[in-house]
Amino acid sequence: MFADRLKIISQKIAAAAARRPFPCEQDVRLIAVSKTHPPESLLEALESGVTLFGENRVQEAKAKIAVLPSRCQWHFIGHLQRNKIRQALPLFELIHGVDSLAIAQDIDRIAAECGLFPKILLEVNVAGEETKFGFSPEFLVAQMKQLLQLRRVQIEGLMTIPPPAPNPEDSRRHFVTLKNLRDTLRTTFKLPLPELSMGMSDDFEVGIEEGATLVRIGTALFGERSGKTWRPSGSDSLDG
Ligand SMILES: *Cc1c(COP(=O)(O)O)cnc(C)c1O
C-alpha cells in the first residue's frame, strides 16, 4: 500500500534530517516522482497526504494535471526541451533541470511573453560525467553573472543526479560538492539559493544528511516503473 510505504519513507526523512550536524533553515520536502504511473496511483498518493508530484515529460504531466484535483503541486524534474518550454511554464511550480545558459535564456524570454516568473533550479553535473546534462561547477560560477541578468527567471537553488552507484554512500561526496557550490554562489553573488534538490529512492537519506531540501522519490513510493510514459486512453502520440 502506498500509505505504508509513505509512512516508512517519512520516518526515514525525519530521522535523516535529525542527523544533520548543521542547522537547516528549511524543512525537507518530499516530491513523489509519479512519471509513468497512471492517475489512479497519484490519487492514492493524494489520499495518503502527498500533494507534490514530480514528472519528467511535459505531455504526460499535462494529461495528469487535467484529471487530478487542483490542490496537487507539480515539479518538472527532467531535461526540458526548448520546444516544450511554453507548455511547461504554466504547469509547474518549480523546474528542476535547467542545465544550460541557453535554456535559461529561452525560459526567461518565453516567461516574459507569458507574463510569468518561473522558479527554477540549476542542474549541476557534479561528477563531470560526459553523458549527463548539467552545468559543470566551474562553468556555473563563470556563467552566474549572465544567469542573474535574466529578469523573469527566479533561481531558487541547485539540483543534481549523481552517477548511478551500488552504494548510497557513493553519492555523499557529490552531494557535498553541490552544497559547497551552493554556499560559494551564495557568498559570491549574495543570493539566498534556499533549495538543494538531491536524493532519490536509493540515496535520499544521504542527500538529507548533506542538506537536501527537496528529495525526488519514485520507486520507493510507487514501486517499479514500467518504463513507458503514461498516456490517457484514446490519445495517439505522446512524446516529450
Ligand atoms: C525518475 C527520477 C527520479 C526518481 O527516481 P527513483 O529512483 O525511482 O526514486 C528522481 N529524479 C529524477 C530526475 C528522475 O528522473
PDB file of C-alpha atoms and ligand atoms in Angstrom:
ATOM      1  CA  MET A   1       0.000   0.000   0.000  1.00  0.00           C
ATOM      2  CA  PHE A   2       1.150   3.482  -0.829  1.00  0.00           C
ATOM      3  CA  ALA A   3       0.298   4.763   2.661  1.00  0.00           C
ATOM      4  CA  ASP A   4       2.564   2.162   4.289  1.00  0.00           C
ATOM      5  CA  ARG A   5       5.491   2.994   2.033  1.00  0.00           C
ATOM      6  CA  LEU A   6       4.924   6.689   2.604  1.00  0.00           C
ATOM      7  CA  LYS A   7       4.963   6.205   6.349  1.00  0.00           C
ATOM      8  CA  ILE A   8       8.306   4.406   6.270  1.00  0.00           C
ATOM      9  CA  ILE A   9       9.858   6.989   3.969  1.00  0.00           C
ATOM     10  CA  SER A  10       8.546   9.889   6.042  1.00  0.00           C
ATOM     11  CA  GLN A  11      10.124   8.362   9.134  1.00  0.00           C
ATOM     12  CA  LYS A  12      13.432   7.917   7.307  1.00  0.00           C
ATOM     13  CA  ILE A  13      13.295  11.527   6.116  1.00  0.00           C
ATOM     14  CA  ALA A  14      12.712  12.821   9.634  1.00  0.00           C
ATOM     15  CA  ALA A  15      15.476  10.631  11.062  1.00  0.00           C
ATOM     16  CA  ALA A  16      17.971  11.722   8.394  1.00  0.00           C
ATOM     17  CA  ALA A  17      17.081  15.379   8.988  1.00  0.00           C
ATOM     18  CA  ALA A  18      17.674  14.924  12.715  1.00  0.00           C
ATOM     19  CA  ARG A  19      21.175  13.535  11.984  1.00  0.00           C
ATOM     20  CA  ARG A  20      22.288  16.698  10.188  1.00  0.00           C
ATOM     21  CA  PRO A  21      25.189  18.299  12.002  1.00  0.00           C
ATOM     22  CA  PHE A  22      24.228  21.801  10.890  1.00  0.00           C
ATOM     23  CA  PRO A  23      21.050  23.801  11.380  1.00  0.00           C
ATOM     24  CA  CYS A  24      18.771  23.800   8.353  1.00  0.00           C
ATOM     25  CA  GLU A  25      16.669  26.801   7.540  1.00  0.00           C
ATOM     26  CA  GLN A  26      14.213  24.732   5.633  1.00  0.00           C
ATOM     27  CA  ASP A  27      12.114  21.615   6.007  1.00  0.00           C
ATOM     28  CA  VAL A  28      12.741  18.738   3.655  1.00  0.00           C
ATOM     29  CA  ARG A  29      10.025  18.407   1.049  1.00  0.00           C
ATOM     30  CA  LEU A  30       9.199  15.061  -0.482  1.00  0.00           C
ATOM     31  CA  ILE A  31       8.480  15.011  -4.198  1.00  0.00           C
ATOM     32  CA  ALA A  32       6.563  11.898  -5.184  1.00  0.00           C
ATOM     33  CA  VAL A  33       8.024  11.104  -8.604  1.00  0.00           C
ATOM     34  CA  SER A  34       4.960   9.891 -10.449  1.00  0.00           C
ATOM     35  CA  LYS A  35       6.320   9.637 -14.004  1.00  0.00           C
ATOM     36  CA  THR A  36       4.920   6.631 -15.922  1.00  0.00           C
ATOM     37  CA  HIS A  37       2.281   5.972 -13.226  1.00  0.00           C
ATOM     38  CA  PRO A  38      -1.420   6.381 -14.019  1.00  0.00           C
ATOM     39  CA  PRO A  39      -3.633   9.000 -12.339  1.00  0.00           C
ATOM     40  CA  GLU A  40      -5.194   6.333 -10.093  1.00  0.00           C
ATOM     41  CA  SER A  41      -1.817   5.853  -8.424  1.00  0.00           C
ATOM     42  CA  LEU A  42      -1.484   9.575  -7.889  1.00  0.00           C
ATOM     43  CA  LEU A  43      -4.969   9.701  -6.383  1.00  0.00           C
ATOM     44  CA  GLU A  44      -3.941   7.038  -3.910  1.00  0.00           C
ATOM     45  CA  ALA A  45      -0.905   9.149  -3.027  1.00  0.00           C
ATOM     46  CA  LEU A  46      -3.101  12.204  -2.640  1.00  0.00           C
ATOM     47  CA  GLU A  47      -5.378  10.325  -0.258  1.00  0.00           C
ATOM     48  CA  SER A  48      -2.312   9.471   1.817  1.00  0.00           C
ATOM     49  CA  GLY A  49      -1.476  13.164   2.096  1.00  0.00           C
ATOM     50  CA  VAL A  50       1.054  13.661  -0.716  1.00  0.00           C
ATOM     51  CA  THR A  51       0.368  16.775  -2.774  1.00  0.00           C
ATOM     52  CA  LEU A  52       3.691  17.373  -4.516  1.00  0.00           C
ATOM     53  CA  PHE A  53       4.440  15.346  -7.644  1.00  0.00           C
ATOM     54  CA  GLY A  54       7.444  15.165  -9.944  1.00  0.00           C
ATOM     55  CA  GLU A  55       7.103  14.489 -13.652  1.00  0.00           C
ATOM     56  CA  ASN A  56       9.687  14.427 -16.416  1.00  0.00           C
ATOM     57  CA  ARG A  57       7.571  14.602 -19.562  1.00  0.00           C
ATOM     58  CA  VAL A  58       5.511  17.677 -20.315  1.00  0.00           C
ATOM     59  CA  GLN A  59       2.788  15.887 -22.278  1.00  0.00           C
ATOM     60  CA  GLU A  60       2.354  13.174 -19.702  1.00  0.00           C
ATOM     61  CA  ALA A  61       2.209  15.695 -16.871  1.00  0.00           C
ATOM     62  CA  LYS A  62      -0.285  17.862 -18.715  1.00  0.00           C
ATOM     63  CA  ALA A  63      -2.636  14.925 -19.191  1.00  0.00           C
ATOM     64  CA  LYS A  64      -2.465  14.039 -15.484  1.00  0.00           C
ATOM     65  CA  ILE A  65      -2.802  17.608 -14.277  1.00  0.00           C
ATOM     66  CA  ALA A  66      -6.010  17.838 -16.301  1.00  0.00           C
ATOM     67  CA  VAL A  67      -7.623  14.966 -14.412  1.00  0.00           C
ATOM     68  CA  LEU A  68      -6.279  15.435 -10.875  1.00  0.00           C
ATOM     69  CA  PRO A  69      -7.522  17.831  -8.181  1.00  0.00           C
ATOM     70  CA  SER A  70      -6.095  21.328  -8.299  1.00  0.00           C
ATOM     71  CA  ARG A  71      -4.550  21.031  -4.853  1.00  0.00           C
ATOM     72  CA  CYS A  72      -1.767  18.952  -6.426  1.00  0.00           C
ATOM     73  CA  GLN A  73       1.512  20.747  -6.994  1.00  0.00           C
ATOM     74  CA  TRP A  74       3.849  19.804  -9.810  1.00  0.00           C
ATOM     75  CA  HIS A  75       7.591  19.962 -10.251  1.00  0.00           C
ATOM     76  CA  PHE A  76       9.306  19.303 -13.554  1.00  0.00           C
ATOM     77  CA  ILE A  77      12.328  17.107 -12.876  1.00  0.00           C
ATOM     78  CA  GLY A  78      13.503  16.108 -16.350  1.00  0.00           C
ATOM     79  CA  HIS A  79      15.511  17.611 -19.153  1.00  0.00           C
ATOM     80  CA  LEU A  80      13.313  20.366 -20.559  1.00  0.00           C
ATOM     81  CA  GLN A  81      13.382  20.567 -24.337  1.00  0.00           C
ATOM     82  CA  ARG A  82      13.255  24.032 -25.836  1.00  0.00           C
ATOM     83  CA  ASN A  83      10.100  23.342 -27.802  1.00  0.00           C
ATOM     84  CA  LYS A  84       8.279  22.315 -24.600  1.00  0.00           C
ATOM     85  CA  ILE A  85       9.033  25.415 -22.520  1.00  0.00           C
ATOM     86  CA  ARG A  86       5.884  27.316 -23.443  1.00  0.00           C
ATOM     87  CA  GLN A  87       3.674  24.405 -22.440  1.00  0.00           C
ATOM     88  CA  ALA A  88       5.648  23.646 -19.300  1.00  0.00           C
ATOM     89  CA  LEU A  89       5.797  27.096 -17.710  1.00  0.00           C
ATOM     90  CA  PRO A  90       2.184  27.424 -16.575  1.00  0.00           C
ATOM     91  CA  LEU A  91       2.064  23.830 -15.300  1.00  0.00           C
ATOM     92  CA  PHE A  92       4.989  23.599 -12.908  1.00  0.00           C
ATOM     93  CA  GLU A  93       5.717  25.378  -9.657  1.00  0.00           C
ATOM     94  CA  LEU A  94       9.434  24.569  -9.954  1.00  0.00           C
ATOM     95  CA  ILE A  95      11.592  23.418 -12.863  1.00  0.00           C
ATOM     96  CA  HIS A  96      14.494  21.355 -11.534  1.00  0.00           C
ATOM     97  CA  GLY A  97      16.579  20.524 -14.548  1.00  0.00           C
ATOM     98  CA  VAL A  98      17.714  23.827 -16.073  1.00  0.00           C
ATOM     99  CA  ASP A  99      21.010  22.653 -17.447  1.00  0.00           C
ATOM    100  CA  SER A 100      22.431  25.414 -19.653  1.00  0.00           C
ATOM    101  CA  LEU A 101      22.542  29.174 -20.012  1.00  0.00           C
ATOM    102  CA  ALA A 102      20.793  28.850 -23.377  1.00  0.00           C
ATOM    103  CA  ILE A 103      17.768  27.065 -21.932  1.00  0.00           C
ATOM    104  CA  ALA A 104      17.584  29.517 -19.024  1.00  0.00           C
ATOM    105  CA  GLN A 105      17.576  32.379 -21.521  1.00  0.00           C
ATOM    106  CA  ASP A 106      14.827  30.703 -23.538  1.00  0.00           C
ATOM    107  CA  ILE A 107      12.748  30.180 -20.405  1.00  0.00           C
ATOM    108  CA  ASP A 108      13.234  33.818 -19.490  1.00  0.00           C
ATOM    109  CA  ARG A 109      12.169  35.085 -22.899  1.00  0.00           C
ATOM    110  CA  ILE A 110       9.087  32.876 -23.060  1.00  0.00           C
ATOM    111  CA  ALA A 111       8.178  33.724 -19.455  1.00  0.00           C
ATOM    112  CA  ALA A 112       8.162  37.395 -20.379  1.00  0.00           C
ATOM    113  CA  GLU A 113       5.826  36.665 -23.291  1.00  0.00           C
ATOM    114  CA  CYS A 114       3.513  34.714 -20.985  1.00  0.00           C
ATOM    115  CA  GLY A 115       3.689  37.149 -18.068  1.00  0.00           C
ATOM    116  CA  LEU A 116       5.201  34.557 -15.722  1.00  0.00           C
ATOM    117  CA  PHE A 117       8.081  34.493 -13.210  1.00  0.00           C
ATOM    118  CA  PRO A 118       9.132  30.838 -13.215  1.00  0.00           C
ATOM    119  CA  LYS A 119      11.099  29.336 -10.351  1.00  0.00           C
ATOM    120  CA  ILE A 120      13.980  27.153 -11.435  1.00  0.00           C
ATOM    121  CA  LEU A 121      16.837  25.055 -10.116  1.00  0.00           C
ATOM    122  CA  LEU A 122      20.131  24.860 -11.970  1.00  0.00           C
ATOM    123  CA  GLU A 123      21.228  21.305 -12.668  1.00  0.00           C
ATOM    124  CA  VAL A 124      24.871  20.628 -11.907  1.00  0.00           C
ATOM    125  CA  ASN A 125      26.833  17.729 -13.349  1.00  0.00           C
ATOM    126  CA  VAL A 126      28.847  17.301 -10.167  1.00  0.00           C
ATOM    127  CA  ALA A 127      30.844  14.255 -11.236  1.00  0.00           C
ATOM    128  CA  GLY A 128      31.734  15.572 -14.682  1.00  0.00           C
ATOM    129  CA  GLU A 129      30.011  12.704 -16.472  1.00  0.00           C
ATOM    130  CA  GLU A 130      30.230  13.182 -20.215  1.00  0.00           C
ATOM    131  CA  THR A 131      26.842  11.708 -20.925  1.00  0.00           C
ATOM    132  CA  LYS A 132      24.948  13.833 -18.443  1.00  0.00           C
ATOM    133  CA  PHE A 133      23.166  17.159 -18.793  1.00  0.00           C
ATOM    134  CA  GLY A 134      24.042  19.992 -16.483  1.00  0.00           C
ATOM    135  CA  PHE A 135      26.468  22.794 -15.736  1.00  0.00           C
ATOM    136  CA  SER A 136      29.936  21.837 -14.626  1.00  0.00           C
ATOM    137  CA  PRO A 137      30.632  23.592 -11.304  1.00  0.00           C
ATOM    138  CA  GLU A 138      33.290  25.836 -12.912  1.00  0.00           C
ATOM    139  CA  PHE A 139      31.012  26.724 -15.801  1.00  0.00           C
ATOM    140  CA  LEU A 140      28.196  27.615 -13.473  1.00  0.00           C
ATOM    141  CA  VAL A 141      30.356  30.026 -11.482  1.00  0.00           C
ATOM    142  CA  ALA A 142      31.568  31.552 -14.759  1.00  0.00           C
ATOM    143  CA  GLN A 143      28.045  31.961 -16.140  1.00  0.00           C
ATOM    144  CA  MET A 144      26.303  33.073 -12.973  1.00  0.00           C
ATOM    145  CA  LYS A 145      26.544  36.749 -13.861  1.00  0.00           C
ATOM    146  CA  GLN A 146      24.696  36.150 -17.120  1.00  0.00           C
ATOM    147  CA  LEU A 147      22.134  33.973 -15.373  1.00  0.00           C
ATOM    148  CA  LEU A 148      21.484  36.740 -12.884  1.00  0.00           C
ATOM    149  CA  GLN A 149      20.755  39.182 -15.666  1.00  0.00           C
ATOM    150  CA  LEU A 150      17.626  37.228 -16.508  1.00  0.00           C
ATOM    151  CA  ARG A 151      14.701  39.254 -15.294  1.00  0.00           C
ATOM    152  CA  ARG A 152      11.937  36.688 -15.116  1.00  0.00           C
ATOM    153  CA  VAL A 153      13.641  33.510 -14.021  1.00  0.00           C
ATOM    154  CA  GLN A 154      13.880  33.057 -10.243  1.00  0.00           C
ATOM    155  CA  ILE A 155      16.878  30.894  -9.366  1.00  0.00           C
ATOM    156  CA  GLU A 156      15.863  29.025  -6.214  1.00  0.00           C
ATOM    157  CA  GLY A 157      18.842  26.711  -5.895  1.00  0.00           C
ATOM    158  CA  LEU A 158      20.671  23.712  -7.341  1.00  0.00           C
ATOM    159  CA  MET A 159      19.838  20.154  -8.329  1.00  0.00           C
ATOM    160  CA  THR A 160      21.949  17.140  -9.150  1.00  0.00           C
ATOM    161  CA  ILE A 161      21.674  13.498 -10.169  1.00  0.00           C
ATOM    162  CA  PRO A 162      24.855  11.721  -9.081  1.00  0.00           C
ATOM    163  CA  PRO A 163      26.245   8.819 -11.116  1.00  0.00           C
ATOM    164  CA  PRO A 164      24.460   5.514 -10.534  1.00  0.00           C
ATOM    165  CA  ALA A 165      26.259   3.642  -7.775  1.00  0.00           C
ATOM    166  CA  PRO A 166      25.748   0.394  -5.883  1.00  0.00           C
ATOM    167  CA  ASN A 167      26.122   2.053  -2.505  1.00  0.00           C
ATOM    168  CA  PRO A 168      24.236   5.192  -1.413  1.00  0.00           C
ATOM    169  CA  GLU A 169      27.364   6.332   0.403  1.00  0.00           C
ATOM    170  CA  ASP A 170      28.957   6.791  -3.034  1.00  0.00           C
ATOM    171  CA  SER A 171      26.606   9.737  -3.593  1.00  0.00           C
ATOM    172  CA  ARG A 172      27.718  11.558  -0.472  1.00  0.00           C
ATOM    173  CA  ARG A 173      30.721  13.367  -1.900  1.00  0.00           C
ATOM    174  CA  HIS A 174      28.651  14.533  -4.888  1.00  0.00           C
ATOM    175  CA  PHE A 175      26.004  15.961  -2.570  1.00  0.00           C
ATOM    176  CA  VAL A 176      28.724  17.676  -0.556  1.00  0.00           C
ATOM    177  CA  THR A 177      30.080  19.163  -3.796  1.00  0.00           C
ATOM    178  CA  LEU A 178      26.627  20.523  -4.635  1.00  0.00           C
ATOM    179  CA  LYS A 179      26.120  22.057  -1.220  1.00  0.00           C
ATOM    180  CA  ASN A 180      29.590  23.618  -1.233  1.00  0.00           C
ATOM    181  CA  LEU A 181      28.939  25.051  -4.675  1.00  0.00           C
ATOM    182  CA  ARG A 182      25.656  26.499  -3.436  1.00  0.00           C
ATOM    183  CA  ASP A 183      27.425  28.039  -0.450  1.00  0.00           C
ATOM    184  CA  THR A 184      30.079  29.557  -2.738  1.00  0.00           C
ATOM    185  CA  LEU A 185      27.458  31.050  -5.051  1.00  0.00           C
ATOM    186  CA  ARG A 186      25.581  32.353  -2.036  1.00  0.00           C
ATOM    187  CA  THR A 187      28.507  34.330  -0.723  1.00  0.00           C
ATOM    188  CA  THR A 188      29.983  35.346  -4.072  1.00  0.00           C
ATOM    189  CA  PHE A 189      26.745  36.568  -5.604  1.00  0.00           C
ATOM    190  CA  LYS A 190      24.789  37.365  -2.437  1.00  0.00           C
ATOM    191  CA  LEU A 191      21.888  35.095  -3.319  1.00  0.00           C
ATOM    192  CA  PRO A 192      19.644  33.152  -0.944  1.00  0.00           C
ATOM    193  CA  LEU A 193      19.549  29.949  -3.096  1.00  0.00           C
ATOM    194  CA  PRO A 194      17.473  28.106  -0.477  1.00  0.00           C
ATOM    195  CA  GLU A 195      16.803  24.871  -2.357  1.00  0.00           C
ATOM    196  CA  LEU A 196      19.031  21.827  -2.819  1.00  0.00           C
ATOM    197  CA  SER A 197      17.318  19.059  -4.790  1.00  0.00           C
ATOM    198  CA  MET A 198      19.405  15.952  -4.176  1.00  0.00           C
ATOM    199  CA  GLY A 199      18.495  12.385  -3.375  1.00  0.00           C
ATOM    200  CA  MET A 200      16.298   9.730  -4.961  1.00  0.00           C
ATOM    201  CA  SER A 201      14.898   6.380  -3.760  1.00  0.00           C
ATOM    202  CA  ASP A 202      18.314   4.866  -3.103  1.00  0.00           C
ATOM    203  CA  ASP A 203      20.201   7.782  -1.617  1.00  0.00           C
ATOM    204  CA  PHE A 204      17.708  10.306  -0.218  1.00  0.00           C
ATOM    205  CA  GLU A 205      18.852   9.797   3.360  1.00  0.00           C
ATOM    206  CA  VAL A 206      22.407  10.683   2.407  1.00  0.00           C
ATOM    207  CA  GLY A 207      21.082  13.677   0.473  1.00  0.00           C
ATOM    208  CA  ILE A 208      19.187  14.934   3.514  1.00  0.00           C
ATOM    209  CA  GLU A 209      22.165  14.433   5.804  1.00  0.00           C
ATOM    210  CA  GLU A 210      24.133  16.670   3.447  1.00  0.00           C
ATOM    211  CA  GLY A 211      21.492  19.393   3.308  1.00  0.00           C
ATOM    212  CA  ALA A 212      18.860  18.447   0.725  1.00  0.00           C
ATOM    213  CA  THR A 213      15.652  20.493   0.947  1.00  0.00           C
ATOM    214  CA  LEU A 214      13.951  18.505  -1.820  1.00  0.00           C
ATOM    215  CA  VAL A 215      14.154  14.754  -2.374  1.00  0.00           C
ATOM    216  CA  ARG A 216      12.746  13.142  -5.510  1.00  0.00           C
ATOM    217  CA  ILE A 217      11.418   9.692  -4.699  1.00  0.00           C
ATOM    218  CA  GLY A 218       9.715   7.441  -7.234  1.00  0.00           C
ATOM    219  CA  THR A 219      10.347   3.715  -6.972  1.00  0.00           C
ATOM    220  CA  ALA A 220      10.381   3.546  -3.173  1.00  0.00           C
ATOM    221  CA  LEU A 221       6.887   5.089  -3.115  1.00  0.00           C
ATOM    222  CA  PHE A 222       5.129   3.809  -6.216  1.00  0.00           C
ATOM    223  CA  GLY A 223       7.073   0.607  -6.910  1.00  0.00           C
ATOM    224  CA  GLU A 224       8.952  -0.258 -10.080  1.00  0.00           C
ATOM    225  CA  ARG A 225       8.170   1.690 -13.230  1.00  0.00           C
ATOM    226  CA  SER A 226       7.029   0.003 -16.416  1.00  0.00           C
ATOM    227  CA  GLY A 227       9.463   2.215 -18.311  1.00  0.00           C
ATOM    228  CA  LYS A 228       6.808   3.644 -20.600  1.00  0.00           C
ATOM    229  CA  THR A 229       5.158   7.023 -20.294  1.00  0.00           C
ATOM    230  CA  TRP A 230       1.550   7.034 -19.199  1.00  0.00           C
ATOM    231  CA  ARG A 231      -0.959   8.263 -21.756  1.00  0.00           C
ATOM    232  CA  PRO A 232      -4.680   8.741 -21.497  1.00  0.00           C
ATOM    233  CA  SER A 233      -6.535   6.088 -23.453  1.00  0.00           C
ATOM    234  CA  GLY A 234      -7.566   7.327 -26.855  1.00  0.00           C
ATOM    235  CA  SER A 235      -4.615   9.663 -27.288  1.00  0.00           C
ATOM    236  CA  ASP A 236      -2.245   8.904 -30.128  1.00  0.00           C
ATOM    237  CA  SER A 237       1.152  10.488 -29.984  1.00  0.00           C
ATOM    238  CA  LEU A 238       2.711  11.390 -26.687  1.00  0.00           C
ATOM    239  CA  ASP A 239       6.332  12.363 -26.674  1.00  0.00           C
ATOM    240  CA  GLY A 240       8.458  14.784 -24.640  1.00  0.00           C
TER     241      GLY A 240
HETATM  242  C1  LIG B   1      12.888   9.208 -12.145  1.00  0.00           C
HETATM  243  C2  LIG B   1      13.614  10.258 -11.404  1.00  0.00           C
HETATM  244  C3  LIG B   1      13.700  10.238 -10.007  1.00  0.00           C
HETATM  245  C4  LIG B   1      13.114   9.120  -9.141  1.00  0.00           C
HETATM  246  O1  LIG B   1      13.955   8.018  -9.175  1.00  0.00           O
HETATM  247  P1  LIG B   1      13.677   6.769  -8.180  1.00  0.00           P
HETATM  248  O2  LIG B   1      14.986   6.067  -8.174  1.00  0.00           O
HETATM  249  O3  LIG B   1      12.593   5.965  -8.795  1.00  0.00           O
HETATM  250  O4  LIG B   1      13.321   7.312  -6.862  1.00  0.00           O
HETATM  251  C5  LIG B   1      14.354  11.281  -9.385  1.00  0.00           C
HETATM  252  N1  LIG B   1      14.896  12.291 -10.079  1.00  0.00           N
HETATM  253  C6  LIG B   1      14.843  12.344 -11.420  1.00  0.00           C
HETATM  254  C7  LIG B   1      15.460  13.493 -12.121  1.00  0.00           C
HETATM  255  C8  LIG B   1      14.212  11.332 -12.125  1.00  0.00           C
HETATM  256  O5  LIG B   1      14.172  11.399 -13.465  1.00  0.00           O
END
